Coordinates of C-alpha atoms and ligand atoms in Angstrom, one line a residue:
M1 CA 108.5 89.2 115.9
K2 CA 111.9 91.0 115.4
N3 CA 112.9 90.5 119.1
L4 CA 115.4 87.7 118.5
E5 CA 116.7 89.4 115.3
I6 CA 117.6 92.6 117.2
A7 CA 119.0 90.6 120.2
K8 CA 121.4 88.8 117.7
L9 CA 122.6 92.1 116.3
F10 CA 123.1 93.5 119.8
Y11 CA 125.2 90.5 120.7
E12 CA 127.2 90.9 117.6
M13 CA 127.8 94.6 118.3
A14 CA 128.9 93.7 121.8
D15 CA 131.5 91.3 120.4
L16 CA 132.8 93.8 117.9
L17 CA 133.0 96.5 120.6
E18 CA 134.8 94.1 122.9
M19 CA 137.4 93.3 120.3
K20 CA 138.0 96.9 119.8
G21 CA 138.7 97.2 123.5
V22 CA 135.7 99.4 124.4
D23 CA 135.0 99.0 128.1
W24 CA 131.5 99.1 129.3
K25 CA 129.4 99.2 126.1
P26 CA 129.6 95.5 125.3
A27 CA 128.0 94.6 128.7
A28 CA 125.2 97.1 128.1
F29 CA 124.5 95.6 124.6
R30 CA 124.5 92.1 126.0
R31 CA 122.1 93.0 128.9
A32 CA 119.7 94.5 126.5
A33 CA 120.0 91.5 124.1
R34 CA 119.1 89.2 127.0
S35 CA 116.1 91.3 127.9
L36 CA 115.0 91.2 124.3
E37 CA 115.3 87.4 124.2
A38 CA 113.2 87.1 127.3
L39 CA 110.6 89.6 126.1
S40 CA 107.3 87.9 125.3
E41 CA 105.7 90.9 123.7
D42 CA 106.4 91.9 120.1
I43 CA 109.1 94.5 120.1
E44 CA 107.3 96.4 117.4
T45 CA 104.2 96.7 119.6
V46 CA 106.3 97.9 122.5
A47 CA 108.0 100.5 120.4
Q48 CA 104.7 101.7 119.0
K49 CA 103.4 102.2 122.5
N50 CA 106.6 104.2 123.4
R51 CA 107.4 101.6 126.1
L52 CA 110.9 100.6 125.1
H53 CA 112.5 102.1 128.2
E54 CA 110.5 99.7 130.3
I55 CA 112.7 96.8 129.0
P56 CA 115.5 96.2 131.5
G57 CA 118.8 97.5 130.1
V58 CA 117.3 99.6 127.4
G59 CA 118.0 103.2 127.8
D60 CA 117.6 106.1 125.4
R61 CA 120.6 105.1 123.4
L62 CA 119.6 101.5 122.8
A63 CA 116.0 102.4 122.4
S64 CA 117.0 104.7 119.5
K65 CA 119.0 101.8 117.9
I66 CA 115.9 99.6 118.1
I67 CA 113.7 102.2 116.6
E68 CA 116.3 102.8 113.9
Y69 CA 116.3 99.0 113.1
L70 CA 112.6 98.7 113.0
A71 CA 112.3 101.7 110.6
T72 CA 115.3 101.0 108.3
G73 CA 116.3 97.4 108.8
K74 CA 119.8 98.6 109.7
I75 CA 121.8 100.0 112.6
D76 CA 124.2 102.6 111.5
E77 CA 126.6 102.0 114.4
R78 CA 126.8 98.3 113.5
E79 CA 127.6 99.0 109.9
K80 CA 130.4 101.3 111.0
L81 CA 131.7 98.8 113.5
L82 CA 131.7 96.0 110.8
K83 CA 133.8 98.3 108.6
S84 CA 136.2 99.2 111.3
V85 CA 137.2 95.7 112.2
P86 CA 139.2 93.7 109.6
K87 CA 137.0 91.2 107.8
E88 CA 139.3 88.3 108.7
I89 CA 139.0 89.0 112.4
T90 CA 135.2 88.9 112.2
Q91 CA 135.7 85.6 110.4
L92 CA 137.7 84.4 113.4
M93 CA 134.7 85.2 115.6
Q94 CA 132.6 82.7 113.6
V95 CA 134.9 79.8 114.5
P96 CA 132.8 77.7 116.9
G97 CA 134.3 77.9 120.4
L98 CA 135.9 81.3 119.9
G99 CA 134.5 84.5 121.5
P100 CA 135.6 88.1 121.3
K101 CA 137.8 87.8 124.4
K102 CA 139.9 85.0 123.0
V103 CA 140.1 86.6 119.6
K104 CA 141.3 89.8 121.2
V105 CA 144.1 87.9 123.1
L106 CA 145.1 86.0 120.0
F107 CA 145.4 89.1 118.0
Q108 CA 147.2 91.1 120.7
K109 CA 149.6 88.4 121.9
L110 CA 150.3 86.4 118.8
G111 CA 149.2 88.8 116.0
I112 CA 146.7 86.2 114.8
H113 CA 144.1 87.8 112.5
S114 CA 143.0 85.0 110.2
V115 CA 141.7 81.5 110.5
E116 CA 144.7 80.1 108.6
Q117 CA 147.1 81.7 111.1
L118 CA 145.1 80.4 114.0
Q119 CA 145.2 76.9 112.6
Q120 CA 148.9 77.0 112.1
A121 CA 149.5 78.4 115.7
A122 CA 147.2 75.7 117.2
K123 CA 149.0 72.9 115.4
E124 CA 152.4 74.3 116.6
H125 CA 151.0 74.3 120.2
K126 CA 151.5 78.1 120.5
L127 CA 148.1 78.7 122.1
V128 CA 148.7 76.7 125.3
K129 CA 151.1 79.3 126.5
L130 CA 148.5 82.1 126.5
A131 CA 146.7 83.0 129.7
G132 CA 143.2 81.5 129.7
F133 CA 144.1 78.9 127.0
G134 CA 145.0 75.2 127.7
E135 CA 145.5 72.0 126.0
K136 CA 141.7 71.5 125.8
T137 CA 141.0 74.9 124.4
E138 CA 143.6 74.3 121.7
Q139 CA 141.9 71.0 120.7
N140 CA 138.5 72.7 120.8
I141 CA 139.8 75.5 118.5
L142 CA 141.2 73.0 116.0
R143 CA 137.9 71.2 115.9
G144 CA 136.0 74.5 115.6
I145 CA 138.2 75.4 112.6
T146 CA 137.4 72.1 110.9
L147 CA 133.7 72.8 111.4
F148 CA 134.1 76.4 110.2
K149 CA 136.0 75.4 107.1
T150 CA 133.5 72.8 105.9
G151 CA 130.8 75.4 106.5
Q152 CA 132.7 77.9 104.3
E153 CA 133.7 75.6 101.5
R154 CA 130.3 74.1 100.8
M155 CA 126.9 75.7 100.9
L156 CA 123.9 74.1 102.6
L157 CA 121.5 72.5 100.2
G158 CA 118.7 74.5 101.8
R159 CA 120.4 77.7 100.8
A160 CA 121.9 76.7 97.4
H161 CA 118.8 74.9 96.1
P162 CA 116.5 77.9 95.9
L163 CA 119.3 79.8 94.1
A164 CA 119.6 77.0 91.6
Q165 CA 115.9 76.7 91.1
S166 CA 115.5 80.4 90.5
I167 CA 118.2 80.2 87.8
V168 CA 116.5 77.2 86.2
E169 CA 113.2 79.0 86.1
R170 CA 114.6 82.0 84.3
L171 CA 116.6 79.9 81.8
Q172 CA 113.5 77.8 81.1
K173 CA 111.7 80.9 79.8
R174 CA 114.1 81.0 76.8
R175 CA 112.7 79.4 73.7
E176 CA 116.1 77.9 72.9
V177 CA 116.0 75.6 76.0
K178 CA 114.6 72.2 75.3
Q179 CA 115.4 70.2 78.4
I180 CA 116.9 71.5 81.6
A181 CA 117.9 69.8 84.8
I182 CA 119.9 70.2 88.0
A183 CA 122.7 67.6 88.3
G184 CA 125.6 67.0 90.7
S185 CA 125.4 66.7 94.5
M186 CA 122.3 69.0 94.5
R187 CA 120.3 66.4 92.6
R188 CA 121.6 63.7 95.0
M189 CA 120.3 65.9 97.8
S190 CA 123.6 66.1 99.7
Q191 CA 123.3 68.2 102.8
A192 CA 125.8 70.6 101.4
V193 CA 127.0 71.2 97.9
G194 CA 130.3 72.4 96.4
D195 CA 128.7 74.1 93.4
I196 CA 125.5 74.2 91.3
D197 CA 125.5 72.0 88.1
I198 CA 122.8 72.7 85.5
L199 CA 122.4 70.8 82.2
V200 CA 120.5 72.1 79.2
T201 CA 119.8 70.7 75.7
S202 CA 119.5 73.1 72.9
N203 CA 120.4 73.7 69.3
K204 CA 121.2 77.3 70.0
P205 CA 123.3 77.7 73.1
G206 CA 124.4 81.3 72.5
P207 CA 121.4 83.2 73.8
I208 CA 121.1 80.7 76.8
M209 CA 124.7 81.5 77.8
D210 CA 124.1 85.2 77.4
T211 CA 121.1 85.0 79.8
F212 CA 123.0 82.9 82.3
T213 CA 126.1 85.0 82.4
T214 CA 124.2 88.3 82.8
L215 CA 121.8 87.2 85.5
P216 CA 121.6 90.0 88.2
E217 CA 123.0 87.7 90.9
V218 CA 126.1 86.9 88.9
K219 CA 129.2 88.4 90.6
A220 CA 131.9 87.2 88.2
V221 CA 132.0 85.2 84.9
L222 CA 134.8 82.7 85.1
A223 CA 134.2 81.2 81.7
K224 CA 131.8 81.6 78.8
G225 CA 131.6 79.2 75.9
S226 CA 129.0 77.5 73.8
T227 CA 129.0 74.2 75.7
K228 CA 130.0 75.4 79.2
S229 CA 129.8 78.6 81.2
T230 CA 130.8 79.1 84.8
V231 CA 129.9 82.0 87.1
I232 CA 130.3 82.9 90.7
L233 CA 127.1 84.1 92.3
N234 CA 126.8 87.0 94.8
A235 CA 125.9 84.4 97.5
G236 CA 129.4 83.0 97.1
I237 CA 128.8 79.8 95.2
Q238 CA 129.9 78.7 91.7
A239 CA 127.3 77.7 89.1
D240 CA 127.9 75.8 85.8
V241 CA 125.7 75.5 82.8
R242 CA 126.5 72.9 80.3
V243 CA 124.7 72.6 76.9
I244 CA 124.4 69.1 75.6
P245 CA 123.1 67.6 72.4
E246 CA 119.7 66.0 72.9
E247 CA 120.8 62.5 72.1
S248 CA 123.3 62.7 75.0
F249 CA 121.1 64.2 77.6
G250 CA 120.5 61.0 79.6
A251 CA 124.2 60.1 79.6
A252 CA 125.2 63.6 80.5
L253 CA 122.7 63.8 83.3
Q254 CA 123.8 60.4 84.6
Y255 CA 127.5 61.4 84.4
F256 CA 127.2 64.9 86.0
T257 CA 124.8 63.7 88.7
G258 CA 127.6 61.4 90.0
S259 CA 128.7 60.6 92.5
K260 CA 132.1 60.0 91.2
D261 CA 132.3 56.7 93.0
H262 CA 129.0 55.6 91.6
N263 CA 130.1 56.6 88.1
I264 CA 133.4 54.6 88.4
A265 CA 131.5 51.5 89.4
L266 CA 129.1 52.0 86.5
R267 CA 131.9 52.5 84.0
N268 CA 133.5 49.2 85.1
I269 CA 130.2 47.4 84.5
A270 CA 130.1 48.9 81.0
I271 CA 133.6 47.8 80.2
R272 CA 132.7 44.2 81.3
K273 CA 129.8 44.2 79.0
G274 CA 131.9 45.4 76.1
Y275 CA 130.6 49.0 76.2
K276 CA 132.2 52.4 76.7
L277 CA 130.3 54.8 79.0
S278 CA 130.9 58.5 78.9
E279 CA 129.0 61.8 79.3
Y280 CA 128.2 61.5 75.6
G281 CA 126.5 58.1 75.8
L282 CA 126.8 54.4 76.1
F283 CA 128.6 52.9 73.1
D284 CA 129.5 49.5 71.7
K285 CA 133.2 49.2 72.1
K286 CA 133.8 47.4 68.9
T287 CA 131.4 49.1 66.5
G288 CA 131.2 52.5 68.2
R289 CA 127.5 52.2 67.7
T290 CA 125.3 54.2 70.3
V291 CA 123.6 51.8 72.7
A292 CA 121.9 54.4 74.9
G293 CA 122.2 58.0 75.9
S294 CA 119.1 60.1 75.4
T295 CA 117.6 59.0 78.8
E296 CA 119.1 57.9 82.1
E297 CA 116.7 55.0 82.3
G298 CA 118.1 53.7 79.0
V299 CA 121.7 53.8 80.2
Y300 CA 120.9 51.9 83.4
K301 CA 118.7 49.4 81.5
K302 CA 121.4 48.6 78.9
L303 CA 123.9 48.1 81.8
G304 CA 121.5 45.4 83.2
L305 CA 120.5 47.6 86.2
S306 CA 117.2 48.9 87.4
Y307 CA 116.9 52.7 87.5
V308 CA 118.8 54.0 90.5
E309 CA 117.3 57.1 92.2
P310 CA 119.9 60.0 92.3
E311 CA 119.8 60.1 96.2
M312 CA 121.2 56.5 96.2
R313 CA 124.0 57.1 93.8
E314 CA 126.8 57.0 96.4
N315 CA 128.3 53.6 95.7
R316 CA 126.9 52.3 99.0
G317 CA 125.6 49.0 97.6
E318 CA 123.0 50.5 95.3
I319 CA 124.6 49.0 92.2
E320 CA 124.5 45.4 93.6
H321 CA 120.9 46.0 94.6
A322 CA 120.1 47.3 91.1
Q323 CA 121.6 44.2 89.5
R324 CA 119.5 42.0 91.6
R325 CA 116.4 44.2 91.1
K326 CA 116.3 44.6 94.9
L327 CA 116.3 48.4 95.1
P328 CA 113.8 49.8 97.7
C329 CA 111.0 52.0 96.4
L330 CA 111.9 55.3 98.1
V331 CA 109.5 57.5 100.0
T332 CA 108.6 60.8 98.2
K333 CA 107.4 64.1 99.4
A334 CA 103.9 63.4 98.0
D335 CA 103.7 60.4 100.5
I336 CA 104.0 62.7 103.5
K337 CA 100.6 63.2 105.1
G338 CA 101.5 65.4 108.1
D339 CA 104.2 67.4 109.8
L340 CA 104.9 66.7 113.5
H341 CA 107.4 69.3 114.5
M342 CA 106.8 73.1 114.3
H343 CA 107.1 76.2 116.4
T344 CA 104.8 79.2 116.7
T345 CA 105.0 82.6 118.4
Y346 CA 104.4 80.8 121.7
S347 CA 108.1 79.9 121.7
D348 CA 110.6 81.0 119.1
G349 CA 108.5 80.7 115.9
E350 CA 107.6 83.6 113.7
H351 CA 104.0 82.8 113.0
S352 CA 100.8 82.2 115.1
V353 CA 99.1 78.9 115.5
R354 CA 96.4 80.0 113.1
E355 CA 99.0 81.0 110.5
M356 CA 100.8 77.7 110.7
V357 CA 97.5 75.8 110.5
T358 CA 96.4 77.8 107.5
A359 CA 99.7 77.1 105.7
A360 CA 99.7 73.4 106.6
A361 CA 96.1 73.0 105.3
A362 CA 97.1 74.7 102.0
L363 CA 99.9 72.1 101.7
G364 CA 97.2 69.5 101.8
Y365 CA 98.4 67.8 104.9
E366 CA 95.9 65.5 106.8
Y367 CA 97.4 66.4 110.2
I368 CA 100.1 68.4 111.9
A369 CA 101.4 68.8 115.5
I370 CA 102.1 72.1 117.1
T371 CA 105.2 71.6 119.1
D372 CA 106.6 74.6 120.9
H373 CA 109.5 74.4 123.4
S374 CA 109.1 73.5 127.0
P375 CA 110.0 76.0 129.8
L376 CA 113.7 75.0 130.1
Q377 CA 114.3 76.7 126.7
R378 CA 114.2 80.2 128.3
I379 CA 115.8 82.0 125.4
A380 CA 113.3 80.4 123.0
H381 CA 110.4 81.4 125.3
G382 CA 109.7 77.9 126.5
V383 CA 106.0 77.5 127.3
E384 CA 104.9 77.1 130.9
E385 CA 101.7 75.3 131.8
A386 CA 99.4 78.2 131.8
R387 CA 100.4 79.4 128.4
L388 CA 100.3 75.8 127.1
R389 CA 96.7 75.6 128.1
K390 CA 96.0 78.9 126.5
Q391 CA 97.6 77.5 123.3
W392 CA 95.3 74.5 123.4
K393 CA 92.3 76.9 123.2
E394 CA 93.9 78.5 120.2
I395 CA 94.5 75.1 118.6
D396 CA 90.8 74.2 119.3
K397 CA 89.7 77.4 117.6
A398 CA 91.9 76.8 114.6
Q399 CA 90.7 73.2 114.5
E400 CA 87.1 74.5 114.2
E401 CA 88.1 76.8 111.4
F402 CA 90.0 74.1 109.4
P403 CA 88.1 70.9 109.8
Q404 CA 90.0 69.4 106.8
I405 CA 93.2 69.1 108.8
R406 CA 93.7 67.5 112.2
V407 CA 95.7 69.8 114.5
L408 CA 97.4 67.8 117.2
K409 CA 98.5 69.2 120.5
G410 CA 102.2 68.6 120.9
S411 CA 105.4 69.9 122.5
E412 CA 109.1 69.7 121.9
V413 CA 110.0 68.8 125.5
D414 CA 113.5 69.2 126.7
V415 CA 115.2 66.1 128.1
K416 CA 116.7 67.2 131.4
A417 CA 120.2 66.1 132.5
D418 CA 118.9 63.1 134.3
G419 CA 116.7 61.9 131.4
S420 CA 113.5 63.1 132.9
L421 CA 111.3 65.4 130.9
D422 CA 110.7 69.1 131.3
Y423 CA 106.9 68.7 131.9
P424 CA 105.4 66.4 134.5
D425 CA 103.6 63.3 133.2
R426 CA 100.3 64.9 134.1
I427 CA 100.8 67.4 131.3
L428 CA 102.5 65.0 128.9
K429 CA 99.5 62.8 129.2
E430 CA 97.3 65.5 127.7
L431 CA 99.5 66.0 124.7
D432 CA 98.9 64.1 121.4
V433 CA 102.5 64.3 120.3
V434 CA 105.6 64.5 122.6
I435 CA 108.9 65.2 121.0
A436 CA 111.8 64.6 123.4
S437 CA 114.8 66.7 122.5
V438 CA 118.2 67.2 124.0
H439 CA 119.3 70.9 123.8
L440 CA 121.3 71.6 126.9
G441 CA 124.4 70.0 128.5
Q442 CA 125.6 68.4 125.3
S443 CA 129.2 67.9 126.5
H444 CA 128.5 64.6 128.3
D445 CA 127.6 61.2 126.8
N446 CA 123.9 61.5 126.3
T447 CA 123.0 57.8 125.7
D448 CA 121.6 57.0 129.1
R449 CA 119.8 60.3 129.3
I450 CA 118.1 59.6 125.9
L451 CA 117.3 56.0 126.8
R452 CA 115.6 57.1 129.9
A453 CA 113.5 59.7 128.0
L454 CA 112.5 57.0 125.5
D455 CA 111.4 55.0 128.4
N456 CA 108.7 57.6 129.3
R457 CA 105.5 56.2 128.0
Y458 CA 104.2 59.6 126.9
V459 CA 107.1 60.2 124.5
T460 CA 106.2 59.8 120.8
L461 CA 109.6 60.5 119.2
L462 CA 113.1 61.7 119.7
G463 CA 113.8 65.1 118.0
H464 CA 117.0 65.7 116.0
P465 CA 118.7 62.7 117.6
T466 CA 122.3 63.7 117.4
G467 CA 122.2 67.5 117.9
K468 CA 124.6 68.0 115.0
R469 CA 124.4 71.3 113.2
Y470 CA 126.4 71.7 110.0
G471 CA 129.4 74.1 110.4
L472 CA 128.3 74.9 113.9
R473 CA 128.3 71.8 116.2
E474 CA 129.3 68.3 116.0
S475 CA 127.0 65.5 117.2
Y476 CA 126.9 65.2 120.9
Q477 CA 128.2 61.9 122.3
V478 CA 125.6 59.2 121.9
D479 CA 125.7 55.5 121.2
L480 CA 123.2 55.5 118.3
L481 CA 123.0 51.7 118.1
R482 CA 121.7 51.6 121.6
V483 CA 119.3 54.4 120.8
Y484 CA 118.0 52.5 117.8
N485 CA 117.5 49.3 119.8
A486 CA 115.8 51.2 122.6
A487 CA 113.5 53.1 120.2
H488 CA 112.7 49.9 118.5
D489 CA 111.9 48.0 121.7
A490 CA 109.8 50.9 123.1
G491 CA 108.0 51.6 119.9
K492 CA 109.2 55.2 119.7
F493 CA 110.1 57.0 116.5
L494 CA 113.3 58.8 115.6
E495 CA 113.1 62.0 113.8
V496 CA 114.6 63.1 110.5
D497 CA 114.6 66.9 111.2
G498 CA 114.4 68.7 107.9
Q499 CA 116.2 71.9 109.0
P500 CA 118.9 72.3 106.4
E501 CA 121.8 72.7 108.9
R502 CA 120.5 69.7 110.9
T503 CA 119.0 67.0 108.6
D504 CA 119.3 64.9 111.7
L505 CA 119.2 61.8 111.6
S506 CA 121.7 62.0 108.7
D507 CA 121.5 59.9 105.6
T508 CA 123.7 57.1 106.9
A509 CA 122.1 57.1 110.3
V510 CA 118.6 56.7 108.6
R511 CA 119.8 53.6 106.9
E512 CA 121.3 52.1 110.2
A513 CA 118.1 53.0 112.0
I514 CA 115.9 51.3 109.4
D515 CA 118.2 48.2 109.5
A516 CA 117.6 48.1 113.3
G517 CA 113.9 48.1 112.6
V518 CA 113.1 51.6 113.8
K519 CA 110.3 53.7 112.4
L520 CA 111.0 57.3 111.6
T521 CA 109.2 60.6 111.2
I522 CA 110.2 63.3 108.7
D523 CA 109.5 66.8 110.1
T524 CA 110.3 70.4 109.2
D525 CA 111.0 71.7 112.8
A526 CA 109.6 74.9 111.1
H527 CA 110.0 78.2 112.8
S528 CA 108.0 80.0 110.1
V529 CA 105.4 79.4 107.4
E530 CA 108.2 79.5 104.8
Q531 CA 110.1 76.8 106.5
L532 CA 107.0 74.7 106.8
Q533 CA 106.6 74.9 103.1
R534 CA 110.3 74.3 102.1
Y535 CA 112.0 72.1 104.7
M536 CA 110.0 68.9 104.1
Y537 CA 111.8 68.6 100.8
Y538 CA 115.2 68.4 102.6
G539 CA 114.0 66.0 105.2
V540 CA 112.6 63.7 102.6
G541 CA 115.8 64.0 100.6
T542 CA 117.8 62.9 103.6
A543 CA 115.5 60.0 104.2
R544 CA 115.8 58.9 100.6
R545 CA 119.6 59.1 100.8
G546 CA 119.1 56.7 103.7
W547 CA 117.0 54.3 101.5
A548 CA 113.8 55.0 103.4
T549 CA 110.5 53.6 102.0
T550 CA 107.0 54.7 103.0
T551 CA 106.7 51.8 105.5
D552 CA 109.7 53.2 107.4
I553 CA 108.1 56.7 107.8
V554 CA 105.1 56.9 110.1
N555 CA 103.9 60.3 108.9
T556 CA 103.1 58.8 105.6
L557 CA 100.2 57.0 107.3
P558 CA 96.7 58.4 106.7
L559 CA 95.2 60.2 109.7
K560 CA 93.2 57.3 111.2
K561 CA 96.1 54.9 111.1
F562 CA 98.5 57.5 112.3
E563 CA 96.3 58.3 115.3
K564 CA 96.1 54.7 116.2
I565 CA 99.9 54.3 116.1
I566 CA 100.5 57.3 118.4
A567 CA 97.8 56.3 120.9
R568 CA 99.3 55.1 124.1
Ligands
DGT1 P1 130.1 68.8 94.9 O1 130.0 69.8 93.7 O2 131.5 68.8 95.5 O3 129.1 69.1 95.9 O4 129.9 67.3 94.4 P2 129.5 66.9 92.9 O5 129.2 65.4 93.0 O6 128.4 67.7 92.4 O7 130.8 67.0 92.1 P3 131.2 67.9 90.8 O8 130.4 69.2 90.7 O9 132.7 68.1 90.9 O10 130.9 67.0 89.6 C1 129.6 66.6 89.2 C2 129.6 65.2 88.8 O11 130.5 65.0 87.7 C3 130.2 64.3 89.9 O12 129.3 63.9 90.9 C4 130.6 63.1 89.0 C5 131.0 63.7 87.7 N1 132.5 63.8 87.8 C6 133.2 64.9 88.0 N2 134.5 64.5 87.9 C7 134.6 63.2 87.7 C8 135.7 62.3 87.5 O13 136.8 62.6 87.6 N3 135.3 61.0 87.2 C9 134.0 60.6 87.1 N4 133.7 59.3 86.9 N5 133.0 61.4 87.3 C10 133.3 62.7 87.6
CA2 CA1 128.5 69.9 92.0
CA3 CA1 130.6 71.1 89.1
ZN4 ZN1 114.9 71.3 119.0

């Protein structure tokens, strides 16, 4: 359904119009956007039936915009608006906590038209003097700028990784390429990466560099040489390709995977052993003889360490563990037997129950849970009881069609302000999987509210436990240690949500939770088939960064055991 897509464009147009000082139009666009969000029917169907004017707030003018978008994927007026407002000002609008009204005031009263100017003005306390701004607004804006800047400087792994993979796939087709690997923070599965690092071994780098620097997605070539080339991609991220002699591949892969802190610690161990470690290899200090270098395993072995998985290479104790051969055996994507968090067209998902089940069965899962939003999520079409029961019939039908996968009835139920859940126990009782999630009212401390939700006997797990969204929202206030203890005591699971901007719990939180004895789930929170297929990888990566093993992750259990553990 394109309903939400169009609503988003209308909101954006309203903001742009408001900044330009147009009077009534923004309100009209917003009203139509709200109606589109509330509309349960597919907008394309409504348009086909010529019933767009029945949508509250949609007159002839806005109906024609909708039709234009459905036909061409664009709205001409929006394109013109975007061109008419300086790009820097539209950037200002993306700072969390700033809306068009404030941006307009900032521009008109203080001449602020860029994020840099805004940060300067806020630091000099120039904003508090403006009408409608106070001390608190100023602090919020400064925090918003920090969020915005991290979001600009680094690209989410979930966005950058497909770009890197597609480059690797095309380079790999060249005969000259022997080995090829992604290194850097991307290989370590960091939530966001500064650039894309690719390593290649070859005797003939010329043609490889030619292919790399002339890829269609390359915006600019910053450097081109026989050992290293650097480009900027259209998506706005830098990518490096380094060509390395085969005998150095392991050492180079180790070096360029990092992290820097891990490397420094490793180099110190090498020195103590009378070796010299570089990206070219591990060498005997006295004789200069090569000790290791063609494989990473060889390098770690000669340093007296067991092999350290890339996700653990953050100098957070992994080296001591490797010395004592005490490293945990990390969970892998292949260990995952089911996915417990996904949305369908019943709430804000793009695909039907049947489509999600088809895709999950193709992934080879033993079980999944369909978990649409509860009624409090109005904008996301939260599902009220009657529709929930209708969905159960659809699930039963899909279950009959796909006997190879168990389709569990679930819900992502909002935790209300008082910690009670958005469905009565009578409904919760009938669900196989209940995810309790905090979406609204995030400005208060949420600890007590969450503890109360975990106390509900029908709750299976806590969804995205901190609410953090990269570049958009900080964690809400919550005492995670108390949550870990409560979850542990009540036998509830905490989620590692694989949505790239969430990966919530984070890597460090995963490790704390495991130390507190909590069991976790890794889910995609998919809103489409594509997300169902892709996001498990990021969830598993985050869990691996938190040193999770299969015993820590309940959805590695085979169906029978899993059903037992979720039974109340
Ligand atoms: P990023 O790109 O900011 O997301 O993070 P990384 O870790 O990918 O960093 P990057 O691309 O600057 O460099 C890749 C790896 O190369 C890094 O993880 C470790 C290694 N490296 C880079 N500079 C240094 C350095 O000054 N010392 C050491 N020991 N290693 C370095
Ligand atoms: Ca990097
Ligand atoms: Ca780099
Ligand atoms: Zn949610």
